Structures are given as C-alpha cells and as structure tokens.
Amino acid sequence: MATGSLGHGLSVGIGQALAGKILKEPFRVMILMSDGECNEGSVWEAAMFAPAKQLDNVIAIIDFNKWQATGRSEEVLKLSPLADKWTAFGWDAYEVDGHNYEQILDVFSKIPACKGKPTAIIAHTIKGKGVSFMEGDNNWHYRIPNQEELQKAKQELGVID
Ligand SMILES: Cc1ncc(C[n+]2csc(CCOP(=O)(O)OP(=O)(O)O)c2C)c(N)n1
C-alpha cells in the first residue's frame, strides 16, 4: 500500500501485524516511512499501540533524509533525537547509514532482537544520493526530470552507459 497522505502507512501496517498475531501467522510487516511523515500525530498514536500489543512482527524503516516538502525537517518541526523517541515509545530502535545495505541487513538478521518489541530502523540518507544535480536539492521533491536530466541521472547511477 502506498500512502501519499502522510501518516497512514504505520497504522495500516500495524493493523496487519496485529491480524498476523491473532491468526498465528508467522509473517512480518515492513513499513517504509519518511522523516516528514513523523510530524503526523497519527504516527505517534500507532507508535504507542504496537509495543502495547507486543507486535514484534513489525519493522518500521524511517528514511531520515533531513528534508521535507517545504524545508529542512529540523526547521519545519524538530524530530531529533529521533531514535530516542522510538525507544521511549517502547520500540527496539537502530540507527544505520541508509545507503549501506550491509548495515540494514545486519539489523534485519537480528529481528526480533527484543522479543515482544517492534523494531524501528532510523536510516540516515542523503536526498537524491548518487545523482550530482539532485543530491541535497530539495527542489526535486516536486520537480520531474526532463529527458536529458533523466538520461544523465541514469548514467550517474550506472543504470545505462
Ligand atoms: C496528511 C498529509 N499532510 C500534508 C501533506 C503534504 N505534504 C506532501 S509532502 C510533505 C512532506 C514530506 O516530507 P518527506 O516525506 O520527508 O519528504 P522527502 O524528502 O522524503 O521526499 C507534506 C507535508 C500530505 N501529503 N499528507
């Protein structure tokens, strides 16, 4: 489920995880969120619910790229210390370099490291990483690359020669 309306994904994912526990199904639910999304009150309602129900089948990854639509996340509504907030809500929280697959897989391999607790992974990322003219430029939240820019981006990412 893709949730363009921010703050719904965590609640829906946690609902699925609760269903999994009730039905005694062994699946896990992965939820990918953004830092701007953590400004939504519904996120923290859901964040409180999952540990209360001991949903250790939930993994929430937060793409912490420090930007959101209208500016820097810390300036729009300060989030730091983000990992501490998840821990305080009862989650087992980890911080990783979001561009380093080994670090992410290392956390995945431990889950559930804390029985009865959901897992939050704060993935520190750089917006537009790997594309020289997009990196750290928040205008690309809304802009669509033209054909020339698309070709250049693909080349820089090694998708085409
Ligand atoms: C409920 C809700 N409120 C407001 C918006 C308007 N909005 C669109 S994008 C955005 C900020 C997104 O931040 P983030 O997802 O961190 O941006 P990223 O840098 O990851 O693209 C906002 C507030 C929305 N989509 N949904």
Tab-separated table of N, CA and C and ligand atoms in Angstrom:
chain	number	residue	atom	x	y	z
A	1	MET	N	0.848	-1.188	0.000
A	1	MET	CA	0.000	0.000	0.000
A	1	MET	C	0.889	1.245	0.000
A	2	ALA	N	0.679	2.137	-0.946
A	2	ALA	CA	1.401	3.402	-0.967
A	2	ALA	C	0.502	4.463	-0.354
A	3	THR	N	1.073	5.277	0.547
A	3	THR	CA	0.223	6.217	1.282
A	3	THR	C	0.704	7.650	1.056
A	4	GLY	N	0.205	8.280	0.023
A	4	GLY	CA	0.571	9.665	-0.276
A	4	GLY	C	0.071	10.615	0.786
A	5	SER	N	-1.019	10.241	1.430
A	5	SER	CA	-1.466	11.012	2.576
A	5	SER	C	-0.620	10.535	3.751
A	6	LEU	N	0.254	11.414	4.224
A	6	LEU	CA	1.262	11.016	5.204
A	6	LEU	C	0.639	10.504	6.501
A	7	GLY	N	1.304	9.484	7.105
A	7	GLY	CA	0.930	9.048	8.444
A	7	GLY	C	-0.062	7.905	8.488
A	8	HIS	N	-0.427	7.336	7.342
A	8	HIS	CA	-1.365	6.215	7.345
A	8	HIS	C	-0.676	4.859	7.304
A	9	GLY	N	0.516	4.816	6.699
A	9	GLY	CA	1.200	3.537	6.475
A	9	GLY	C	1.503	2.792	7.761
A	10	LEU	N	1.964	3.514	8.764
A	10	LEU	CA	2.327	2.839	10.017
A	10	LEU	C	1.093	2.191	10.654
A	11	SER	N	-0.017	2.925	10.678
A	11	SER	CA	-1.237	2.368	11.290
A	11	SER	C	-1.740	1.154	10.518
A	12	VAL	N	-1.720	1.239	9.202
A	12	VAL	CA	-2.206	0.110	8.392
A	12	VAL	C	-1.296	-1.105	8.591
A	13	GLY	N	0.015	-0.863	8.564
A	13	GLY	CA	0.968	-1.960	8.742
A	13	GLY	C	0.818	-2.615	10.107
A	14	ILE	N	0.622	-1.801	11.129
A	14	ILE	CA	0.473	-2.336	12.485
A	14	ILE	C	-0.834	-3.125	12.598
A	15	GLY	N	-1.860	-2.664	11.918
A	15	GLY	CA	-3.123	-3.418	11.887
A	15	GLY	C	-2.916	-4.787	11.256
A	16	GLN	N	-2.134	-4.845	10.176
A	16	GLN	CA	-1.851	-6.133	9.532
A	16	GLN	C	-1.045	-7.031	10.473
A	17	ALA	N	-0.094	-6.418	11.186
A	17	ALA	CA	0.737	-7.198	12.109
A	17	ALA	C	-0.113	-7.762	13.260
A	18	LEU	N	-1.070	-6.966	13.735
A	18	LEU	CA	-1.962	-7.433	14.801
A	18	LEU	C	-2.798	-8.612	14.289
A	19	ALA	N	-3.273	-8.499	13.048
A	19	ALA	CA	-4.039	-9.602	12.448
A	19	ALA	C	-3.168	-10.857	12.378
A	20	GLY	N	-1.895	-10.667	12.031
A	20	GLY	CA	-0.971	-11.808	11.958
A	20	GLY	C	-0.839	-12.513	13.302
A	21	LYS	N	-0.760	-11.736	14.356
A	21	LYS	CA	-0.652	-12.333	15.707
A	21	LYS	C	-1.936	-13.077	16.077
A	22	ILE	N	-3.096	-12.442	15.782
A	22	ILE	CA	-4.376	-13.073	16.134
A	22	ILE	C	-4.545	-14.392	15.370
A	23	LEU	N	-4.137	-14.379	14.094
A	23	LEU	CA	-4.292	-15.576	13.255
A	23	LEU	C	-3.135	-16.570	13.424
A	24	LYS	N	-2.166	-16.183	14.259
A	24	LYS	CA	-0.967	-17.009	14.491
A	24	LYS	C	-0.229	-17.303	13.183
A	25	GLU	N	-0.160	-16.296	12.330
A	25	GLU	CA	0.598	-16.403	11.073
A	25	GLU	C	1.998	-15.840	11.329
A	26	PRO	N	3.031	-16.471	10.752
A	26	PRO	CA	4.397	-16.058	11.101
A	26	PRO	C	4.960	-14.883	10.292
A	27	PHE	N	4.135	-14.214	9.438
A	27	PHE	CA	4.710	-13.160	8.586
A	27	PHE	C	5.097	-11.914	9.378
A	28	ARG	N	5.966	-11.123	8.754
A	28	ARG	CA	6.349	-9.828	9.328
A	28	ARG	C	5.864	-8.721	8.413
A	29	VAL	N	5.706	-7.547	8.960
A	29	VAL	CA	5.251	-6.399	8.170
A	29	VAL	C	6.360	-5.354	8.139
A	30	MET	N	6.753	-4.955	6.927
A	30	MET	CA	7.780	-3.921	6.757
A	30	MET	C	7.090	-2.619	6.354
A	31	ILE	N	7.408	-1.559	7.041
A	31	ILE	CA	6.782	-0.260	6.753
A	31	ILE	C	7.887	0.749	6.466
A	32	LEU	N	7.822	1.375	5.315
A	32	LEU	CA	8.817	2.388	4.953
A	32	LEU	C	8.170	3.757	5.099
A	33	MET	N	8.788	4.584	5.941
A	33	MET	CA	8.227	5.907	6.222
A	33	MET	C	9.260	6.992	5.930
A	34	SER	N	8.826	8.235	6.059
A	34	SER	CA	9.771	9.344	5.867
A	34	SER	C	9.888	10.150	7.154
A	35	ASP	N	10.884	11.039	7.168
A	35	ASP	CA	11.030	11.884	8.360
A	35	ASP	C	9.899	12.916	8.430
A	36	GLY	N	9.533	13.480	7.286
A	36	GLY	CA	8.421	14.438	7.278
A	36	GLY	C	7.143	13.790	7.791
A	37	GLU	N	7.017	12.506	7.516
A	37	GLU	CA	5.833	11.762	7.946
A	37	GLU	C	5.759	11.684	9.471
A	38	CYS	N	6.921	11.701	10.118
A	38	CYS	CA	6.953	11.616	11.585
A	38	CYS	C	6.425	12.889	12.247
A	39	ASN	N	6.065	13.882	11.443
A	39	ASN	CA	5.401	15.076	12.002
A	39	ASN	C	3.907	14.835	12.213
A	40	GLU	N	3.402	13.722	11.673
A	40	GLU	CA	1.959	13.443	11.776
A	40	GLU	C	1.626	12.831	13.137
A	41	GLY	N	0.584	13.328	13.777
A	41	GLY	CA	0.173	12.794	15.071
A	41	GLY	C	-0.212	11.327	15.006
A	42	SER	N	-0.785	10.905	13.883
A	42	SER	CA	-1.228	9.507	13.752
A	42	SER	C	-0.055	8.539	13.859
A	43	VAL	N	1.152	8.997	13.467
A	43	VAL	CA	2.339	8.143	13.567
A	43	VAL	C	2.594	7.783	15.026
A	44	TRP	N	2.437	8.772	15.906
A	44	TRP	CA	2.786	8.535	17.307
A	44	TRP	C	1.697	7.775	18.047
A	45	GLU	N	0.477	7.874	17.576
A	45	GLU	CA	-0.602	7.043	18.125
A	45	GLU	C	-0.308	5.578	17.798
A	46	ALA	N	0.071	5.344	16.534
A	46	ALA	CA	0.411	3.982	16.111
A	46	ALA	C	1.679	3.509	16.812
A	47	ALA	N	2.647	4.411	16.971
A	47	ALA	CA	3.918	4.053	17.613
A	47	ALA	C	3.692	3.606	19.054
A	48	MET	N	2.677	4.161	19.699
A	48	MET	CA	2.349	3.794	21.072
A	48	MET	C	1.625	2.445	21.111
A	49	PHE	N	0.850	2.167	20.063
A	49	PHE	CA	-0.003	0.980	20.042
A	49	PHE	C	0.807	-0.320	19.870
A	50	ALA	N	1.781	-0.298	18.949
A	50	ALA	CA	2.495	-1.544	18.589
A	50	ALA	C	3.224	-2.181	19.780
A	51	PRO	N	3.972	-1.424	20.576
A	51	PRO	CA	4.616	-2.056	21.732
A	51	PRO	C	3.593	-2.501	22.778
A	52	ALA	N	2.488	-1.741	22.912
A	52	ALA	CA	1.458	-2.112	23.897
A	52	ALA	C	0.883	-3.485	23.568
A	53	LYS	N	0.844	-3.815	22.262
A	53	LYS	CA	0.323	-5.124	21.833
A	53	LYS	C	1.447	-6.119	21.548
A	54	GLN	N	2.658	-5.753	21.929
A	54	GLN	CA	3.841	-6.621	21.780
A	54	GLN	C	4.022	-7.128	20.346
A	55	LEU	N	3.883	-6.222	19.408
A	55	LEU	CA	3.947	-6.619	17.992
A	55	LEU	C	5.404	-6.636	17.505
A	56	ASP	N	6.090	-7.740	17.823
A	56	ASP	CA	7.489	-7.851	17.397
A	56	ASP	C	7.607	-8.332	15.949
A	57	ASN	N	6.459	-8.379	15.259
A	57	ASN	CA	6.462	-8.728	13.826
A	57	ASN	C	6.400	-7.469	12.945
A	58	VAL	N	6.650	-6.307	13.546
A	58	VAL	CA	6.619	-5.028	12.816
A	58	VAL	C	8.027	-4.465	12.690
A	59	ILE	N	8.372	-4.037	11.488
A	59	ILE	CA	9.645	-3.338	11.258
A	59	ILE	C	9.318	-2.038	10.528
A	60	ALA	N	9.619	-0.923	11.164
A	60	ALA	CA	9.395	0.380	10.521
A	60	ALA	C	10.759	0.979	10.169
A	61	ILE	N	10.944	1.303	8.891
A	61	ILE	CA	12.192	1.941	8.457
A	61	ILE	C	11.865	3.402	8.176
A	62	ILE	N	12.598	4.286	8.811
A	62	ILE	CA	12.349	5.717	8.597
A	62	ILE	C	13.477	6.299	7.757
A	63	ASP	N	13.120	6.761	6.561
A	63	ASP	CA	14.083	7.382	5.649
A	63	ASP	C	14.334	8.803	6.164
A	64	PHE	N	15.428	8.952	6.913
A	64	PHE	CA	15.715	10.229	7.581
A	64	PHE	C	16.677	11.021	6.681
A	65	ASN	N	16.100	11.685	5.663
A	65	ASN	CA	16.952	12.418	4.715
A	65	ASN	C	17.064	13.910	5.077
A	66	LYS	N	16.456	14.260	6.207
A	66	LYS	CA	16.565	15.627	6.796
A	66	LYS	C	15.854	16.706	5.971
A	67	TRP	N	15.106	16.290	4.955
A	67	TRP	CA	14.345	17.250	4.153
A	67	TRP	C	12.890	16.840	4.093
A	68	GLN	N	12.032	17.802	3.914
A	68	GLN	CA	10.651	17.503	3.541
A	68	GLN	C	10.179	18.599	2.597
A	69	ALA	N	8.948	18.484	2.138
A	69	ALA	CA	8.486	19.297	1.005
A	69	ALA	C	8.859	20.771	1.096
A	70	THR	N	8.702	21.366	2.260
A	70	THR	CA	8.859	22.818	2.338
A	70	THR	C	10.136	23.275	3.035
A	71	GLY	N	11.013	22.352	3.380
A	71	GLY	CA	12.262	22.781	4.016
A	71	GLY	C	12.950	21.680	4.786
A	72	ARG	N	13.902	22.084	5.608
A	72	ARG	CA	14.654	21.119	6.409
A	72	ARG	C	13.772	20.585	7.534
A	73	SER	N	13.801	19.276	7.726
A	73	SER	CA	12.927	18.647	8.725
A	73	SER	C	13.122	19.258	10.106
A	74	GLU	N	14.376	19.555	10.460
A	74	GLU	CA	14.632	20.094	11.798
A	74	GLU	C	14.010	21.480	11.971
A	75	GLU	N	13.862	22.204	10.867
A	75	GLU	CA	13.296	23.558	10.955
A	75	GLU	C	11.768	23.543	10.874
A	76	VAL	N	11.225	22.637	10.067
A	76	VAL	CA	9.760	22.570	9.940
A	76	VAL	C	9.156	22.136	11.278
A	77	LEU	N	9.649	21.029	11.819
A	77	LEU	CA	9.242	20.569	13.157
A	77	LEU	C	10.306	19.592	13.634
A	78	LYS	N	11.099	20.050	14.587
A	78	LYS	CA	12.291	19.305	15.026
A	78	LYS	C	11.961	17.863	15.442
A	79	LEU	N	12.726	16.916	14.912
A	79	LEU	CA	12.488	15.497	15.197
A	79	LEU	C	13.528	14.892	16.139
A	80	SER	N	14.713	15.457	16.130
A	80	SER	CA	15.811	14.876	16.921
A	80	SER	C	15.556	15.070	18.412
A	81	PRO	N	15.983	14.075	19.204
A	81	PRO	CA	16.642	12.819	18.847
A	81	PRO	C	15.597	11.760	18.444
A	82	LEU	N	15.603	11.406	17.179
A	82	LEU	CA	14.520	10.566	16.636
A	82	LEU	C	14.559	9.129	17.177
A	83	ALA	N	15.742	8.533	17.231
A	83	ALA	CA	15.825	7.143	17.732
A	83	ALA	C	15.356	7.081	19.191
A	84	ASP	N	15.729	8.101	19.965
A	84	ASP	CA	15.312	8.122	21.379
A	84	ASP	C	13.790	8.179	21.513
A	85	LYS	N	13.152	8.891	20.573
A	85	LYS	CA	11.682	8.987	20.650
A	85	LYS	C	11.066	7.595	20.458
A	86	TRP	N	11.567	6.840	19.445
A	86	TRP	CA	11.022	5.495	19.197
A	86	TRP	C	11.302	4.592	20.398
A	87	THR	N	12.497	4.707	20.955
A	87	THR	CA	12.843	3.890	22.125
A	87	THR	C	11.901	4.225	23.293
A	88	ALA	N	11.663	5.519	23.489
A	88	ALA	CA	10.787	5.936	24.590
A	88	ALA	C	9.366	5.409	24.411
A	89	PHE	N	8.958	5.229	23.155
A	89	PHE	CA	7.620	4.694	22.892
A	89	PHE	C	7.597	3.157	23.023
A	90	GLY	N	8.767	2.542	23.286
A	90	GLY	CA	8.791	1.100	23.528
A	90	GLY	C	9.292	0.258	22.369
A	91	TRP	N	9.917	0.919	21.372
A	91	TRP	CA	10.443	0.181	20.220
A	91	TRP	C	11.910	-0.165	20.434
A	92	ASP	N	12.356	-1.210	19.750
A	92	ASP	CA	13.778	-1.525	19.686
A	92	ASP	C	14.313	-0.725	18.488
A	93	ALA	N	15.086	0.309	18.749
A	93	ALA	CA	15.466	1.238	17.668
A	93	ALA	C	16.943	1.130	17.305
A	94	TYR	N	17.213	1.228	16.009
A	94	TYR	CA	18.585	1.168	15.491
A	94	TYR	C	18.796	2.348	14.560
A	95	GLU	N	20.039	2.811	14.487
A	95	GLU	CA	20.375	3.852	13.507
A	95	GLU	C	21.389	3.281	12.524
A	96	VAL	N	21.142	3.450	11.238
A	96	VAL	CA	22.060	2.916	10.219
A	96	VAL	C	22.295	3.973	9.141
A	97	ASP	N	23.352	3.745	8.362
A	97	ASP	CA	23.553	4.506	7.129
A	97	ASP	C	22.593	3.886	6.109
A	98	GLY	N	21.594	4.623	5.726
A	98	GLY	CA	20.555	4.091	4.840
A	98	GLY	C	21.040	3.741	3.446
A	99	HIS	N	22.267	4.107	3.115
A	99	HIS	CA	22.817	3.743	1.801
A	99	HIS	C	23.713	2.512	1.900
A	100	ASN	N	23.811	1.968	3.100
A	100	ASN	CA	24.709	0.835	3.322
A	100	ASN	C	23.865	-0.433	3.562
A	101	TYR	N	23.720	-1.241	2.505
A	101	TYR	CA	22.851	-2.426	2.599
A	101	TYR	C	23.320	-3.395	3.673
A	102	GLU	N	24.644	-3.478	3.871
A	102	GLU	CA	25.155	-4.421	4.883
A	102	GLU	C	24.655	-4.041	6.276
A	103	GLN	N	24.665	-2.744	6.566
A	103	GLN	CA	24.182	-2.299	7.884
A	103	GLN	C	22.692	-2.610	8.045
A	104	ILE	N	21.942	-2.408	6.970
A	104	ILE	CA	20.492	-2.670	7.045
A	104	ILE	C	20.252	-4.174	7.220
A	105	LEU	N	20.962	-4.989	6.440
A	105	LEU	CA	20.798	-6.448	6.542
A	105	LEU	C	21.216	-6.965	7.909
A	106	ASP	N	22.221	-6.325	8.494
A	106	ASP	CA	22.678	-6.722	9.815
A	106	ASP	C	21.541	-6.571	10.833
A	107	VAL	N	20.813	-5.471	10.738
A	107	VAL	CA	19.675	-5.276	11.664
A	107	VAL	C	18.581	-6.300	11.340
A	108	PHE	N	18.289	-6.488	10.036
A	108	PHE	CA	17.253	-7.461	9.649
A	108	PHE	C	17.569	-8.845	10.237
A	109	SER	N	18.850	-9.214	10.237
A	109	SER	CA	19.230	-10.566	10.667
A	109	SER	C	19.012	-10.769	12.168
A	110	LYS	N	18.876	-9.666	12.922
A	110	LYS	CA	18.696	-9.778	14.394
A	110	LYS	C	17.223	-9.814	14.803
A	111	ILE	N	16.350	-9.428	13.908
A	111	ILE	CA	14.943	-9.187	14.276
A	111	ILE	C	14.191	-10.484	14.555
A	112	PRO	N	13.373	-10.592	15.605
A	112	PRO	CA	13.245	-9.595	16.656
A	112	PRO	C	14.341	-9.783	17.701
A	113	ALA	N	15.220	-8.807	17.781
A	113	ALA	CA	16.308	-8.883	18.757
A	113	ALA	C	15.721	-8.787	20.158
A	114	CYS	N	14.632	-8.041	20.279
A	114	CYS	CA	13.969	-7.859	21.567
A	114	CYS	C	12.582	-8.476	21.462
A	115	LYS	N	12.398	-9.647	22.061
A	115	LYS	CA	11.098	-10.315	21.947
A	115	LYS	C	9.994	-9.438	22.531
A	116	GLY	N	8.900	-9.315	21.793
A	116	GLY	CA	7.762	-8.524	22.270
A	116	GLY	C	7.827	-7.059	21.862
A	117	LYS	N	8.966	-6.640	21.241
A	117	LYS	CA	9.061	-5.230	20.843
A	117	LYS	C	9.118	-5.093	19.324
A	118	PRO	N	8.411	-4.103	18.763
A	118	PRO	CA	8.576	-3.804	17.345
A	118	PRO	C	9.946	-3.147	17.098
A	119	THR	N	10.392	-3.188	15.868
A	119	THR	CA	11.723	-2.652	15.531
A	119	THR	C	11.598	-1.402	14.673
A	120	ALA	N	12.344	-0.359	15.058
A	120	ALA	CA	12.417	0.855	14.230
A	120	ALA	C	13.851	1.011	13.734
A	121	ILE	N	13.989	1.254	12.449
A	121	ILE	CA	15.324	1.483	11.878
A	121	ILE	C	15.364	2.908	11.346
A	122	ILE	N	16.190	3.730	11.976
A	122	ILE	CA	16.364	5.105	11.506
A	122	ILE	C	17.471	5.046	10.449
A	123	ALA	N	17.089	5.221	9.199
A	123	ALA	CA	18.052	5.114	8.098
A	123	ALA	C	18.478	6.519	7.678
A	124	HIS	N	19.696	6.881	8.025
A	124	HIS	CA	20.196	8.213	7.647
A	124	HIS	C	20.531	8.203	6.158
A	125	THR	N	19.894	9.073	5.418
A	125	THR	CA	20.092	9.084	3.963
A	125	THR	C	20.365	10.502	3.457
A	126	ILE	N	20.793	10.561	2.210
A	126	ILE	CA	21.002	11.844	1.524
A	126	ILE	C	20.006	11.888	0.372
A	127	LYS	N	19.194	12.923	0.375
A	127	LYS	CA	18.169	13.037	-0.662
A	127	LYS	C	18.826	13.126	-2.042
A	128	GLY	N	18.385	12.306	-2.967
A	128	GLY	CA	18.920	12.337	-4.335
A	128	GLY	C	20.309	11.748	-4.470
A	129	LYS	N	20.703	10.928	-3.490
A	129	LYS	CA	22.070	10.368	-3.444
A	129	LYS	C	22.461	9.721	-4.782
A	130	GLY	N	23.627	10.061	-5.250
A	130	GLY	CA	24.174	9.418	-6.447
A	130	GLY	C	23.912	10.174	-7.731
A	131	VAL	N	23.073	11.186	-7.675
A	131	VAL	CA	22.802	11.991	-8.876
A	131	VAL	C	23.286	13.415	-8.559
A	132	SER	N	24.360	13.825	-9.230
A	132	SER	CA	25.078	15.047	-8.838
A	132	SER	C	24.165	16.269	-8.750
A	133	PHE	N	23.262	16.407	-9.707
A	133	PHE	CA	22.439	17.619	-9.717
A	133	PHE	C	21.167	17.486	-8.864
A	134	MET	N	20.993	16.337	-8.216
A	134	MET	CA	19.831	16.169	-7.329
A	134	MET	C	20.215	16.113	-5.856
A	135	GLU	N	21.445	15.674	-5.573
A	135	GLU	CA	21.855	15.464	-4.179
A	135	GLU	C	21.653	16.708	-3.321
A	136	GLY	N	20.905	16.542	-2.249
A	136	GLY	CA	20.710	17.621	-1.279
A	136	GLY	C	19.886	18.793	-1.788
A	137	ASP	N	19.285	18.658	-2.979
A	137	ASP	CA	18.498	19.761	-3.540
A	137	ASP	C	17.012	19.447	-3.373
A	138	ASN	N	16.396	20.171	-2.436
A	138	ASN	CA	15.005	19.873	-2.074
A	138	ASN	C	14.006	20.212	-3.182
A	139	ASN	N	14.440	20.976	-4.199
A	139	ASN	CA	13.523	21.288	-5.308
A	139	ASN	C	13.024	20.018	-5.988
A	140	TRP	N	13.834	18.941	-5.865
A	140	TRP	CA	13.444	17.688	-6.528
A	140	TRP	C	12.345	16.953	-5.798
A	141	HIS	N	11.874	17.515	-4.690
A	141	HIS	CA	10.686	16.913	-4.071
A	141	HIS	C	9.521	17.003	-5.067
A	142	TYR	N	9.468	18.137	-5.790
A	142	TYR	CA	8.336	18.367	-6.695
A	142	TYR	C	8.709	18.268	-8.168
A	143	ARG	N	9.978	18.534	-8.491
A	143	ARG	CA	10.352	18.587	-9.915
A	143	ARG	C	10.365	17.205	-10.557
A	144	ILE	N	10.101	17.194	-11.863
A	144	ILE	CA	10.171	15.945	-12.633
A	144	ILE	C	11.314	16.116	-13.628
A	145	PRO	N	12.246	15.173	-13.706
A	145	PRO	CA	13.362	15.357	-14.642
A	145	PRO	C	12.890	15.326	-16.093
A	146	ASN	N	13.486	16.207	-16.932
A	146	ASN	CA	13.187	16.120	-18.364
A	146	ASN	C	14.012	14.974	-18.955
A	147	GLN	N	13.861	14.728	-20.234
A	147	GLN	CA	14.511	13.563	-20.854
A	147	GLN	C	16.031	13.605	-20.694
A	148	GLU	N	16.580	14.814	-20.892
A	148	GLU	CA	18.043	14.968	-20.790
A	148	GLU	C	18.525	14.677	-19.360
A	149	GLU	N	17.801	15.245	-18.389
A	149	GLU	CA	18.175	15.039	-16.983
A	149	GLU	C	18.016	13.563	-16.588
A	150	LEU	N	16.986	12.934	-17.149
A	150	LEU	CA	16.747	11.520	-16.844
A	150	LEU	C	17.909	10.665	-17.339
A	151	GLN	N	18.371	10.951	-18.549
A	151	GLN	CA	19.492	10.198	-19.117
A	151	GLN	C	20.737	10.383	-18.258
A	152	LYS	N	20.978	11.640	-17.874
A	152	LYS	CA	22.175	11.939	-17.069
A	152	LYS	C	22.089	11.215	-15.710
A	153	ALA	N	20.918	11.251	-15.107
A	153	ALA	CA	20.739	10.588	-13.804
A	153	ALA	C	20.987	9.086	-13.940
A	154	LYS	N	20.457	8.482	-15.000
A	154	LYS	CA	20.631	7.037	-15.199
A	154	LYS	C	22.104	6.700	-15.387
A	155	GLN	N	22.801	7.565	-16.139
A	155	GLN	CA	24.234	7.336	-16.360
A	155	GLN	C	24.987	7.394	-15.040
A	156	GLU	N	24.695	8.416	-14.255
A	156	GLU	CA	25.411	8.582	-12.991
A	156	GLU	C	25.117	7.445	-12.013
A	157	LEU	N	23.939	6.868	-12.121
A	157	LEU	CA	23.577	5.751	-11.237
A	157	LEU	C	24.058	4.409	-11.789
A	158	GLY	N	24.630	4.446	-12.999
A	158	GLY	CA	25.164	3.224	-13.600
A	158	GLY	C	24.089	2.322	-14.171
A	159	VAL	N	22.900	2.879	-14.414
A	159	VAL	CA	21.805	2.078	-14.978
A	159	VAL	C	22.003	1.910	-16.483
A	160	ILE	N	22.567	2.940	-17.118
A	160	ILE	CA	22.903	2.868	-18.551
A	160	ILE	C	24.333	3.385	-18.747
A	161	ASP	N	24.942	3.078	-19.922
A	161	ASP	CA	26.314	3.541	-20.195
A	161	ASP	C	26.330	4.989	-20.646
B	1	LIG	C1	-1.525	14.109	5.813
B	1	LIG	C2	-0.688	14.954	4.901
B	1	LIG	N1	-0.398	16.235	5.254
B	1	LIG	C3	0.347	17.016	4.445
B	1	LIG	C4	0.794	16.543	3.242
B	1	LIG	C5	1.545	17.485	2.321
B	1	LIG	N2	2.916	17.052	2.128
B	1	LIG	C6	3.323	16.498	0.965
B	1	LIG	S1	4.915	16.017	1.036
B	1	LIG	C7	5.107	16.611	2.630
B	1	LIG	C8	6.385	16.476	3.386
B	1	LIG	C9	7.040	15.177	3.047
B	1	LIG	O1	8.226	15.011	3.740
B	1	LIG	P1	9.133	13.769	3.388
B	1	LIG	O2	8.239	12.611	3.052
B	1	LIG	O3	10.116	13.599	4.496
B	1	LIG	O4	9.864	14.246	2.059
B	1	LIG	P2	11.047	13.522	1.264
B	1	LIG	O5	12.241	14.416	1.403
B	1	LIG	O6	11.283	12.174	1.884
B	1	LIG	O7	10.567	13.430	-0.151
B	1	LIG	C10	3.917	17.170	3.083
B	1	LIG	C11	3.738	17.756	4.440
B	1	LIG	C12	0.472	15.197	2.898
B	1	LIG	N3	0.870	14.623	1.744
B	1	LIG	N4	-0.270	14.420	3.733
